[in-house]
Coordinates of C-alpha atoms in Angstrom, one line a residue:
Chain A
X26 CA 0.0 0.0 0.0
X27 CA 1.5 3.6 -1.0
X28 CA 2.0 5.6 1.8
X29 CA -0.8 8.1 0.7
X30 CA -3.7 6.0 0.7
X31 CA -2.2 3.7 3.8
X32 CA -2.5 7.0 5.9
X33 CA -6.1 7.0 5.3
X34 CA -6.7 3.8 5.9
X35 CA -4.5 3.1 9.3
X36 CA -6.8 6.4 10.5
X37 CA -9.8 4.3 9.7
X38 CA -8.8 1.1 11.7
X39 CA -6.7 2.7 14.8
X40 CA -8.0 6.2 15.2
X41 CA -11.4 4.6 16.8
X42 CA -8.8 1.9 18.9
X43 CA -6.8 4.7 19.9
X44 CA -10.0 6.8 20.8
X45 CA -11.9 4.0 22.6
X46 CA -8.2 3.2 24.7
X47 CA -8.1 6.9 26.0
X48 CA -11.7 6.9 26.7
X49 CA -11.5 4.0 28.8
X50 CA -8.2 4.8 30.7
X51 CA -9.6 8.3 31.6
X52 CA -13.5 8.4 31.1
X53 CA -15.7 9.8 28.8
X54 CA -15.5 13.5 29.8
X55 CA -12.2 13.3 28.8
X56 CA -13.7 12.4 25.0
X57 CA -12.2 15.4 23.1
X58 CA -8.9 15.1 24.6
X59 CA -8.6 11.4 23.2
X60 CA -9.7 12.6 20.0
X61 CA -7.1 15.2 19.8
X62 CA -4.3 12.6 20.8
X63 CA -5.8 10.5 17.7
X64 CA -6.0 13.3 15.6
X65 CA -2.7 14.6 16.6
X66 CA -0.9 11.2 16.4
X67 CA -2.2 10.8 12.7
X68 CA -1.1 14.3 12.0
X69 CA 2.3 13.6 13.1
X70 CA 2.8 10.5 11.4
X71 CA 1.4 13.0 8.1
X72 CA 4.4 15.1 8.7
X73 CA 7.1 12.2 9.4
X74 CA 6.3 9.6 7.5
X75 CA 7.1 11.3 4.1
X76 CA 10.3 13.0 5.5
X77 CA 11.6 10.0 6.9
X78 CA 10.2 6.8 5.0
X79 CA 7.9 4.3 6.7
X80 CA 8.2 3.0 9.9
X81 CA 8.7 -0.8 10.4
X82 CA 5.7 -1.2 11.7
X83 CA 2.8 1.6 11.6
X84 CA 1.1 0.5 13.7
X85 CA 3.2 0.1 16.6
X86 CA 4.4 3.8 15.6
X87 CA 1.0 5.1 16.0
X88 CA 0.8 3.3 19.5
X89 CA 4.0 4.8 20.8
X90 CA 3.3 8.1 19.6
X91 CA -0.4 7.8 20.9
X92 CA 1.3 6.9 24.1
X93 CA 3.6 9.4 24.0
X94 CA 1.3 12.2 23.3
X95 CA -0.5 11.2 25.9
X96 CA 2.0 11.8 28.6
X97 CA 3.4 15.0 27.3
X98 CA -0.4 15.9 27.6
X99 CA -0.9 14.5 31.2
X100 CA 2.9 16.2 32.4
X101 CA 1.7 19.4 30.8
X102 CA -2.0 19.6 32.4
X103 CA -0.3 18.2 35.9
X104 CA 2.2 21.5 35.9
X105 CA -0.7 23.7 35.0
X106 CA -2.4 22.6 38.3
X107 CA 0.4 22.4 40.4
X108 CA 1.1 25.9 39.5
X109 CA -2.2 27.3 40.2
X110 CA -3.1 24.9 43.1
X111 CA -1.2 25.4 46.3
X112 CA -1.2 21.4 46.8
X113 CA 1.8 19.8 45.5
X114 CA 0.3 16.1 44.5
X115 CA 2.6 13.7 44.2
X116 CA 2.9 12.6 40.4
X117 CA 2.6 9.1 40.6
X118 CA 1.3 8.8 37.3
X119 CA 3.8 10.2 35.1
X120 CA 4.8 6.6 34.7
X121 CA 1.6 6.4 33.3
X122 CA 0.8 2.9 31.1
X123 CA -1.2 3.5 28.0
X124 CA -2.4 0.3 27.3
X125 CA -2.4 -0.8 23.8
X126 CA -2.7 -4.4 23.5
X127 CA -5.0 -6.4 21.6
X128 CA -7.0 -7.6 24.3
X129 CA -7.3 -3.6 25.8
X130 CA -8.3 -2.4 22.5
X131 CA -11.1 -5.0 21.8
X132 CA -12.6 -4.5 25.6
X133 CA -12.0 -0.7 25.1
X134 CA -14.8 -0.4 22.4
X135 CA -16.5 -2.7 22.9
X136 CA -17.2 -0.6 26.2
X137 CA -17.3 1.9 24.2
X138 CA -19.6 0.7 22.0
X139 CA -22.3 0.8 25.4
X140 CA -21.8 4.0 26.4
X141 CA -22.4 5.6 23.0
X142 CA -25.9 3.4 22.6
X143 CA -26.7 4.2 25.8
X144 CA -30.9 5.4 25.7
X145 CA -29.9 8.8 26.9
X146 CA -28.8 9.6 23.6
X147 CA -31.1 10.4 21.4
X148 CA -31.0 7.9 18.3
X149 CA -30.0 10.1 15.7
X150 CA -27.2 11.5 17.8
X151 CA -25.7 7.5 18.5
X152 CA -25.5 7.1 15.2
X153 CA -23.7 10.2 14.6
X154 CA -21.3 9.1 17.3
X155 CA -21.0 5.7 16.1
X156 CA -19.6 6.7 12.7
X157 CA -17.3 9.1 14.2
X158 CA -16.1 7.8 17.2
X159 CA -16.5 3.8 16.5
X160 CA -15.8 3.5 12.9
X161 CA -13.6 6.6 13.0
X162 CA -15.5 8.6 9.5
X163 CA -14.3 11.4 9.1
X164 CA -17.1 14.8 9.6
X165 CA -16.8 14.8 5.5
X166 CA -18.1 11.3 4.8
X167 CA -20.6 11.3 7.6
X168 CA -22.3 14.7 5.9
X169 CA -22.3 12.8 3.0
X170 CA -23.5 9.6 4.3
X171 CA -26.3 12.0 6.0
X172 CA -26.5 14.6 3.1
X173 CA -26.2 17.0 5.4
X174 CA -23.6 20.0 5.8
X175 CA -20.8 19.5 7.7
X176 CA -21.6 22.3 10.2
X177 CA -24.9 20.7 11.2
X178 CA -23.1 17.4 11.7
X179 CA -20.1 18.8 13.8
X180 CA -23.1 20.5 15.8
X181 CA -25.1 17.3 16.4
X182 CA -21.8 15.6 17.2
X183 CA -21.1 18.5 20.0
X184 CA -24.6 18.4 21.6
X185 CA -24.0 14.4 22.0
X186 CA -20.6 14.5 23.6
X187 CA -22.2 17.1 25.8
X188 CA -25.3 14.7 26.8
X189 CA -22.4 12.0 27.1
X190 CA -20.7 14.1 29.6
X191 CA -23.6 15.7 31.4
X192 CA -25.4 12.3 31.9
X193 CA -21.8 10.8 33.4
X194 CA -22.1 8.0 31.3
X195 CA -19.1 5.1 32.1
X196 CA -17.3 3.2 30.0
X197 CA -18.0 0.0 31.2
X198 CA -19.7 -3.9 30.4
X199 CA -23.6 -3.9 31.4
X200 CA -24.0 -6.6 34.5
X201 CA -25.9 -9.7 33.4
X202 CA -29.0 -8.2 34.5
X203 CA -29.0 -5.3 32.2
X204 CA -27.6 -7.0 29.2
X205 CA -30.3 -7.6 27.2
X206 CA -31.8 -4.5 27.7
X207 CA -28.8 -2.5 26.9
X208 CA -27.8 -5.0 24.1
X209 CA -31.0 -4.5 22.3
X210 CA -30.0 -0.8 22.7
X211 CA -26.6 -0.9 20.7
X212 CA -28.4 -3.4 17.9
X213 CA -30.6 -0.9 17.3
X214 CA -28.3 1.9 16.5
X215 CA -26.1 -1.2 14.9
X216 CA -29.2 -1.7 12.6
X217 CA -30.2 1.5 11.7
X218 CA -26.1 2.6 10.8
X219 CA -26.7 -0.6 8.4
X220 CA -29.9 1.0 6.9
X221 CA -28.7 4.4 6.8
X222 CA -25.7 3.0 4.3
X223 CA -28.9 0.1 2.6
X224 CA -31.4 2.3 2.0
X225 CA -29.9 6.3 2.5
X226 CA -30.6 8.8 -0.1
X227 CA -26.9 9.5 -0.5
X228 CA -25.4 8.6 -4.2
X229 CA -21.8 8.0 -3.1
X230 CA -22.2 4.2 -2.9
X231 CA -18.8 4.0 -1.4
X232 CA -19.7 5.6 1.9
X233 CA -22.8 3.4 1.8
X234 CA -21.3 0.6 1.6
X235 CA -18.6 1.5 3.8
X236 CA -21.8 2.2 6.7
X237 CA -23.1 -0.9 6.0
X238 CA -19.5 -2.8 6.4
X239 CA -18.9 -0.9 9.4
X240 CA -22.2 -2.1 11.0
X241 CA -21.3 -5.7 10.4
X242 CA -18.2 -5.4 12.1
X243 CA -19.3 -3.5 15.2
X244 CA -21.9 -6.6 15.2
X245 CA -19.1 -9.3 14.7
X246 CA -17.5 -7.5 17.6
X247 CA -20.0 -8.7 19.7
X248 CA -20.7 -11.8 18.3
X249 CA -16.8 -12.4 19.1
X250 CA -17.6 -11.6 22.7
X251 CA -18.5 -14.2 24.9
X252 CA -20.6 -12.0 27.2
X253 CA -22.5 -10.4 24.0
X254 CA -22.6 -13.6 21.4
X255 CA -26.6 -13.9 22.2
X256 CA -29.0 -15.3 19.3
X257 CA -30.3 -12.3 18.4
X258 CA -27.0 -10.5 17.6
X259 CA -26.4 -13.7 15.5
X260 CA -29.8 -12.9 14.0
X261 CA -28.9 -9.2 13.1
X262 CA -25.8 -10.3 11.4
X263 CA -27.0 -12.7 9.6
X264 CA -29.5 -10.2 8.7
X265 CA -26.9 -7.9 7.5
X266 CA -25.3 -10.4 5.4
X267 CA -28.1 -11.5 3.5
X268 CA -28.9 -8.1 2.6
X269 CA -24.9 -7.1 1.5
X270 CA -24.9 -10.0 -0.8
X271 CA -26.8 -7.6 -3.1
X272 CA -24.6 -5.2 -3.1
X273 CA -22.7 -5.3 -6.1
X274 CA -26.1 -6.5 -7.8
X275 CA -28.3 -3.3 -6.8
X276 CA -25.9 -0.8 -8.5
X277 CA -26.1 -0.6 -12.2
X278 CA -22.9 1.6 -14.8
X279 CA -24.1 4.3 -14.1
X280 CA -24.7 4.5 -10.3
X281 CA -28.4 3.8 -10.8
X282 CA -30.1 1.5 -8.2
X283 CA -31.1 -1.9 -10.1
X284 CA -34.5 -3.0 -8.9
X285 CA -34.4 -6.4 -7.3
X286 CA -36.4 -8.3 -10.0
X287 CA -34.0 -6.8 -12.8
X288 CA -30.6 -7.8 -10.4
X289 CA -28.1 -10.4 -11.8
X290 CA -28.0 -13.0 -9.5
X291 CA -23.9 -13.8 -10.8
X292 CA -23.6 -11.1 -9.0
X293 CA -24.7 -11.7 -5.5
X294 CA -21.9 -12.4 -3.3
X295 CA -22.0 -16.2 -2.5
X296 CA -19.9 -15.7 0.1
X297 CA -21.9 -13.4 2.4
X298 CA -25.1 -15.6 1.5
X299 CA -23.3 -18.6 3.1
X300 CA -21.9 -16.6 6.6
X301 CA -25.9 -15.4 6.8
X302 CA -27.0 -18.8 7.0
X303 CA -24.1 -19.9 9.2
X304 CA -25.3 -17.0 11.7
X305 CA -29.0 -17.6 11.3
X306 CA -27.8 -21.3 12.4
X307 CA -25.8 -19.6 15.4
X308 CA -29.2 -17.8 16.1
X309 CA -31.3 -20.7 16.6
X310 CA -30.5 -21.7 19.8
X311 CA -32.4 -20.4 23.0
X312 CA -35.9 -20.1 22.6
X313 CA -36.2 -15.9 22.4
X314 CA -37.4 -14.7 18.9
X315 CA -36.6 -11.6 18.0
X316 CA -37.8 -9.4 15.2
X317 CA -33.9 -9.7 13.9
X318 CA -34.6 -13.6 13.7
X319 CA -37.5 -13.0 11.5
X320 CA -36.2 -10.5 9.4
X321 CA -33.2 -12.7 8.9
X322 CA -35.6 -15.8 8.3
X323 CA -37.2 -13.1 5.4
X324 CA -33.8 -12.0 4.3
X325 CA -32.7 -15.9 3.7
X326 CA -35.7 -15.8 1.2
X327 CA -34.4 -13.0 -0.6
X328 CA -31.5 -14.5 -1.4
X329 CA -33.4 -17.2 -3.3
X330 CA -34.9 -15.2 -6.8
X331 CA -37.2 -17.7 -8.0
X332 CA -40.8 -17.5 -7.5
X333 CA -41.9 -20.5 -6.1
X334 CA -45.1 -21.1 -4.0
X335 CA -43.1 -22.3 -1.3
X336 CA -40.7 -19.3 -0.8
X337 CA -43.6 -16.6 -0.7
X338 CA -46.2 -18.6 1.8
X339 CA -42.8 -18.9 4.4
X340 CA -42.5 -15.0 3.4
X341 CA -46.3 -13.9 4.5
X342 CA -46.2 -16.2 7.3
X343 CA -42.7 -14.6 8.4
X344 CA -44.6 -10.3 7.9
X345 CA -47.3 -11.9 9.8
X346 CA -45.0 -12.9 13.2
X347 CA -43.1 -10.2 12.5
X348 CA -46.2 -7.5 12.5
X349 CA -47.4 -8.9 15.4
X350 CA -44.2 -8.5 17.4
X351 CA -43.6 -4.8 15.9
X352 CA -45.6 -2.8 13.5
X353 CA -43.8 -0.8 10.9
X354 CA -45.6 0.9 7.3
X355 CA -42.4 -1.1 5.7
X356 CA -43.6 -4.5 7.0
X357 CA -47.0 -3.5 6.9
X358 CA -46.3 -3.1 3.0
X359 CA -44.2 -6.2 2.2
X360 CA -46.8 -8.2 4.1
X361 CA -49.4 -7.4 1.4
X362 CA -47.1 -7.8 -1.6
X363 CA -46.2 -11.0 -0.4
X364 CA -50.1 -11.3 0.0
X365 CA -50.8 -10.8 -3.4
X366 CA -48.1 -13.3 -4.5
X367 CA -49.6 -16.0 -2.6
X368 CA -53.8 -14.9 -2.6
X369 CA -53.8 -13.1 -5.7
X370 CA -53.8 -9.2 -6.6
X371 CA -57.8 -9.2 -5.7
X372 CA -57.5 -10.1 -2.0
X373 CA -54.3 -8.0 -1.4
X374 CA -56.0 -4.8 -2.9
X375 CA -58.6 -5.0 -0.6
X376 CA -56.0 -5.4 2.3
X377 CA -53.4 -3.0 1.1
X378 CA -56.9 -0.4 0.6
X379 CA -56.9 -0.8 4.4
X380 CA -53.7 0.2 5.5
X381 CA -54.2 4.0 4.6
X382 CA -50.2 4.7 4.5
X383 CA -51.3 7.6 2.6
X384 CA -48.4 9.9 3.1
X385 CA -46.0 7.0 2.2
X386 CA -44.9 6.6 -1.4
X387 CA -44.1 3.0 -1.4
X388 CA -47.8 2.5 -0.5
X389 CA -49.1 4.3 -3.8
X390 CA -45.6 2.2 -5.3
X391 CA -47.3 -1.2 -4.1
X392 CA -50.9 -0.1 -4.9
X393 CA -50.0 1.0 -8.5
X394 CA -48.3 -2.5 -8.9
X395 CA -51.5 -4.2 -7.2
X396 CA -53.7 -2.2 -10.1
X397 CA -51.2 -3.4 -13.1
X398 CA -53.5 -5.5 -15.1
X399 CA -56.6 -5.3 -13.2
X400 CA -57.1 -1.6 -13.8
X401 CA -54.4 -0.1 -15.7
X402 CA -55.8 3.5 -15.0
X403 CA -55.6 3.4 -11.2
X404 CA -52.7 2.0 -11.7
X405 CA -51.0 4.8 -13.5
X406 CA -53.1 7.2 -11.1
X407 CA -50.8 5.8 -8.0
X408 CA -47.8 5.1 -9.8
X409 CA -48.4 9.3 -10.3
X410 CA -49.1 9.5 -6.3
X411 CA -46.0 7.8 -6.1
X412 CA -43.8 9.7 -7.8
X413 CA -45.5 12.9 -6.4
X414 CA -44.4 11.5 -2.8
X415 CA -41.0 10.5 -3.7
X416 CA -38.1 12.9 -2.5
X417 CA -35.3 11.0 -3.8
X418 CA -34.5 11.3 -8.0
X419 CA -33.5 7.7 -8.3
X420 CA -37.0 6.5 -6.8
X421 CA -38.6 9.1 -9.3
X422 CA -37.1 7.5 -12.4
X423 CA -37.8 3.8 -10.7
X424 CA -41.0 4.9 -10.5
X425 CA -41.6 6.5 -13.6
X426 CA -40.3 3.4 -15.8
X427 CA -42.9 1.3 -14.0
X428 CA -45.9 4.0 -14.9
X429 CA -44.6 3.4 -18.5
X430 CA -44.5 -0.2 -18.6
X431 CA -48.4 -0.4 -17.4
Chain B
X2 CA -59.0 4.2 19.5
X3 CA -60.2 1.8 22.1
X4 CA -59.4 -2.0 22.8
X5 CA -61.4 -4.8 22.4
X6 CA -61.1 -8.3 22.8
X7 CA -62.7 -10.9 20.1
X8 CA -63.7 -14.2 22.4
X9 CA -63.2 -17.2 20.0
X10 CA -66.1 -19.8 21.4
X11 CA -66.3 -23.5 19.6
X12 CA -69.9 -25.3 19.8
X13 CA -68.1 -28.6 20.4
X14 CA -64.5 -28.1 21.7
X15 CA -63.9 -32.1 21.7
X16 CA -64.6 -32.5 18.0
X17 CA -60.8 -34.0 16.6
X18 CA -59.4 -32.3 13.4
X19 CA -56.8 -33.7 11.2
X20 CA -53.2 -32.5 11.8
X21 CA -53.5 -31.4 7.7
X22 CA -57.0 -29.3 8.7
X23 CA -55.1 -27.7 12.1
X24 CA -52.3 -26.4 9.6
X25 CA -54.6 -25.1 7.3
X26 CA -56.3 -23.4 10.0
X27 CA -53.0 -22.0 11.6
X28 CA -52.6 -20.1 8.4
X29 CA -55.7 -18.8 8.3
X30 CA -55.4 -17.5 11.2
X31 CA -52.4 -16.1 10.9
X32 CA -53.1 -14.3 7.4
X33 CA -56.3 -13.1 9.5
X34 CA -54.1 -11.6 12.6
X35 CA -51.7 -10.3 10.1
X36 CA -54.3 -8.1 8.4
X37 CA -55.2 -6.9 11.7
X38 CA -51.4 -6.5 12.2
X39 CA -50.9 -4.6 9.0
X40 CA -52.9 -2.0 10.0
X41 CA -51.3 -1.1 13.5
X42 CA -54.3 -2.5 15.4
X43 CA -53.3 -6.0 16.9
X44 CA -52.7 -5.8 20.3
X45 CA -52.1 -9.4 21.6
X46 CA -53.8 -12.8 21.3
X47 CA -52.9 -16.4 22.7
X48 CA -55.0 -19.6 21.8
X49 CA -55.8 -21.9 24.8
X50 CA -55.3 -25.7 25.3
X51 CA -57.1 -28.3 26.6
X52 CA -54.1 -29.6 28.2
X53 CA -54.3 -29.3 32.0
X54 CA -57.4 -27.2 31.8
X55 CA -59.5 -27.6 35.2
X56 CA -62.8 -25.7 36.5
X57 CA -63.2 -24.6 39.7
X58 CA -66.7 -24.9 41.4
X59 CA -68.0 -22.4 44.3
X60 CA -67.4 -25.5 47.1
X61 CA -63.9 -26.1 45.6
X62 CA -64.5 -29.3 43.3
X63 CA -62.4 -29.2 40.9
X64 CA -63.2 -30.9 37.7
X65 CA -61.2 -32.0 34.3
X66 CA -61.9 -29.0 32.0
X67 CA -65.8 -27.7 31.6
X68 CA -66.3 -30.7 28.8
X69 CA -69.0 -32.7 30.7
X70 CA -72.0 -30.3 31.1
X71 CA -71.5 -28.0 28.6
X72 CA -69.8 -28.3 25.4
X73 CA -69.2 -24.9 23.9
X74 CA -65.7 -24.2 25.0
X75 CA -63.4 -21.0 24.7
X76 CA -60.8 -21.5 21.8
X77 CA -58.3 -18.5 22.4
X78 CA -58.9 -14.7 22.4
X79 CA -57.5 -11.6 20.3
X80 CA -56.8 -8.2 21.6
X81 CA -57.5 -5.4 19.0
X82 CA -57.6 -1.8 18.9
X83 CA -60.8 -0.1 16.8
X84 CA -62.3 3.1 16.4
X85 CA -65.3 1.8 17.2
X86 CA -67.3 -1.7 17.8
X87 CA -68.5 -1.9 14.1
X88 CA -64.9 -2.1 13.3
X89 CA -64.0 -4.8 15.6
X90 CA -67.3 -6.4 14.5
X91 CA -65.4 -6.0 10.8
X92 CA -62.1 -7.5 12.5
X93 CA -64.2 -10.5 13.7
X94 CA -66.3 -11.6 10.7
X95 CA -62.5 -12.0 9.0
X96 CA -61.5 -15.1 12.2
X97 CA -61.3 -18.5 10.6
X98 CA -63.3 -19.6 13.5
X99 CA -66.5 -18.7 12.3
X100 CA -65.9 -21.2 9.1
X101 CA -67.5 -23.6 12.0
X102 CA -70.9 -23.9 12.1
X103 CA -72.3 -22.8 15.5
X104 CA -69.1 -21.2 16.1
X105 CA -69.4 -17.6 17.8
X106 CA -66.6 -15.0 18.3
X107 CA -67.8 -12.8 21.3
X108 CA -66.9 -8.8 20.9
X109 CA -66.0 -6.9 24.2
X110 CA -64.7 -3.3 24.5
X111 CA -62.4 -3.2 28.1
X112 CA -63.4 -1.2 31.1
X113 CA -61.7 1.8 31.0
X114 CA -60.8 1.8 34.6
X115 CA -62.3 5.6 34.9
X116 CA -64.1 4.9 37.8
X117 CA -67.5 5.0 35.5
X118 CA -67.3 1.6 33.7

């Protein structure tokens, strides 16, 4: 790797290590000072590194340099105080041990990892803090993942340190008891980082599928944790993988999404379709199901194109359990397309006419495919709806070549 | 929005259907509660057993289920919310329950615990 792009990319896998390591040692309210050290450290190596050729080993550069940093930092705040407070403390911790090991690192964010998802923080704000301080994105890539400016973003990122700081938040495991509860916490925020790169409105499919990638290795994480390796992280990442499979598939020349049905299947990544269904095995034991497990279950299905009988009854009867357990307009809407696979278009109007999503453009989306060939008109007239309701271009033109086609 | 709960009741709870006919009802059922689902307004719902199931009398005798004297047995129960009861009525006439002849799915609305109901 050239040293211009290997900068980058150390910055991506040991800023967040080096972050989540100072965090630990000296809590979260010292959150910006640890980014600073990172930051600093990566600048440093910026300046050297092309002056005086590579180090050996980067990595262990960074470390030292972290560490080093870091007690320059700690001397220099120590003779501040000493000066200004009358009481001379002894400085017992000059010989202060940054540790960087493997093991330190992993526990560090993983720790990490809990206090950022903790529920005082509102969702939109973990996520934020996730990207920046877990997967270490830069404030450029997260305003573009977000479509956002970059003021807004450094803003939202400020206010949630703040609320980090102000609610005392530690860096520290959740006891048995609270596991599950907290857990369900940090999947959430896991899940929606994944569906933020999946589904977001931003067109740089790099940073998309750099989100998604991310999620599914803060969730390996914890399946790599013996205290965190539960079924329903299994489920979530098997979840995740199914879905990735597609995509190199859902991306056509020209950076234009490729509709499922239209996808070619050489290109689904066998690969990740084999590690879902090895985690959807790891799910199955213990008898909890969550929504992950279903959604995985509906996933698996997805990763199978043809149209058999077989594969949209298990998909129904997988929206139904999963409806019941938590409602959402998505769900609500794949339930009834799946509906109309199985029962035919005439039954699944009449239940799709009942959901009344009307501010929702995939429901005029479904109801103008529900109408194709029984009466083309209405079709065409929510197909229009549709495209009325739809913010994103892409989903415009989507929805426009369907209009055509009726 | 209130709640209501949609009582199924069988004429004859003892009548034996084939495993193939259970299945068939299972997904009936569940395409029914799924509907309800769809729309936001499921609330809950359980079937019940005849396993272990025991009545108890005012002078404590306990008997095997309520099978002997009366046949019309309780089947399970769905919790939904409606705007009003001509929508749960709407809900109800949708349970694959009522494909049994003498079959009855009773329609409640809960006390509000207002201190009036």
């Amino acid at each position: 790797m050239q040293q211009q792009e290997l900068i980058p990319h150390l910055f991506r896998t040991e800023y967040r290590k080096i972050v989540a390591v100072l965090c630990k040692r000296f809590g979260l309210q010292q959150l910006e000072m640890a980014e600073d050290i990172a930051s600093d450290t990566f600048l440093t190596a910026a300046q050297l590194w092309p002056l005086d050729g590579l180090p050996a080993n980067p990595v262990a550069w960074l470390y030292q340099v972290a560490r080093n940093k870091t007690i320059n930092y700690l001397q220099r705040e120590r003779l501040f105080k000493n000066k200004i407070a009358t009481v001379i403390r002894k400085s017992s911790e000059t010989s202060e041990t940054i540790d960087l090991s493997a093991e330190n690192i992993i526990d560090s964010q993983l720790q990490m990892m809990f206090a950022i998802c903790h529920p005082a923080i509102s969702a939109e704000a973990q996520v934020g803090l996730s990207l920046r301080i877990l997967c270490g994105f830069g404030i450029d890539e997260i305003a573009d993942a977000f479509l956002c400016a970059k003021d807004i973003i450094n803003k939202r990122l400020f206010r949630a340190k703040e609320k980090l700081r102000e609610e005392g938040i530690r860096i520290e495991m959740p006891g048995m008891l609270q596991m599950d509860a907290r857990l369900s916490a940090v999947l959430t925020t896991i899940y929606l980082l994944f569906n933020e790169g999946y589904y977001s409105v931003s067109t740089n499919h790099t940073i998309r599928r750099e989100l998604c990638f991310e999620a599914m290795r803060l969730c390996n994480m914890l399946v790599e944790n013996t205290a965190t390796n539960k079924p329903q992280v299994n489920a979530l990442l098997s979840l995740m993988c199914f879905h990735a499979s597609r995509f190199d598939a859902r991306v056509g020349k020209n950076g234009e999404m490729v509709l499922y049905e239209e996808q070619d299947t050489g290109l689904w990544n066998t690969e990740l379709i084999s590690r879902g269904s090895y985690f959807m095995h790891c799910a199955a034991n213990g008898a909890a199901l969550s929504t992950y497990h279903l959604e995985a279950a509906i996933a698996f299905w997805s990763t199978r194109r043809a149209d058999t009988p077989e594969k949209w009854e298990q998909v129904l009867q997988l929206y139904n359990r999963l409806l019941q357990l938590q409602y959402s307009p998505i769900a609500a809407l794949n339930r009834t397309y799946a509906l109309a696979k199985v029962q035919g278009k005439q039954t699944a109007i009449a239940e799709a006419e009942k959901l009344q999503l009307t501010g929702n453009q995939f429901y005029f989306a479904l109801l103008g495919e529900l109408y194709t060939g029984i009466d083309n008109s209405k079709a065409k007239e929510h197909f229009a709806q549709a495209i009325a309701l739809a913010k994103n271009p892409a989903d415009k033109e989507q929805l426009r070549k369907k209009m055509e086609r009726v | 929005m209130e709640e209501f709960i949609l009582i199924f009741r069988h004429e004859d709870g003892k009548k034996v259907a084939s495993p193939e006919q259970i299945e068939v009802w299972m997904k009936q059922t569940m395409d029914w509660i799924g509907g309800i689902a769809a729309q936001n307004k499921f609330v809950g719902g359980n079937g019940l057993v005849f396993d272990d199931s025991r009545v108890v009398h005012h002078n404590s005798i306990v008997t095997n289920g309520p099978f002997g004297e009366i046949k019309e047995t309780i089947g399970g129960y769905v919790i939904v919310k409606a705007d009003s009861v001509e929508e749960a009525v709407a809900f109800a006439k949708g349970s694959p329950v009522l494909q049994g002849e003498g079959n009855t799915v009773e329609v409640r609305k809960f006390a509000k615990r207002d201190g009036v109901h």
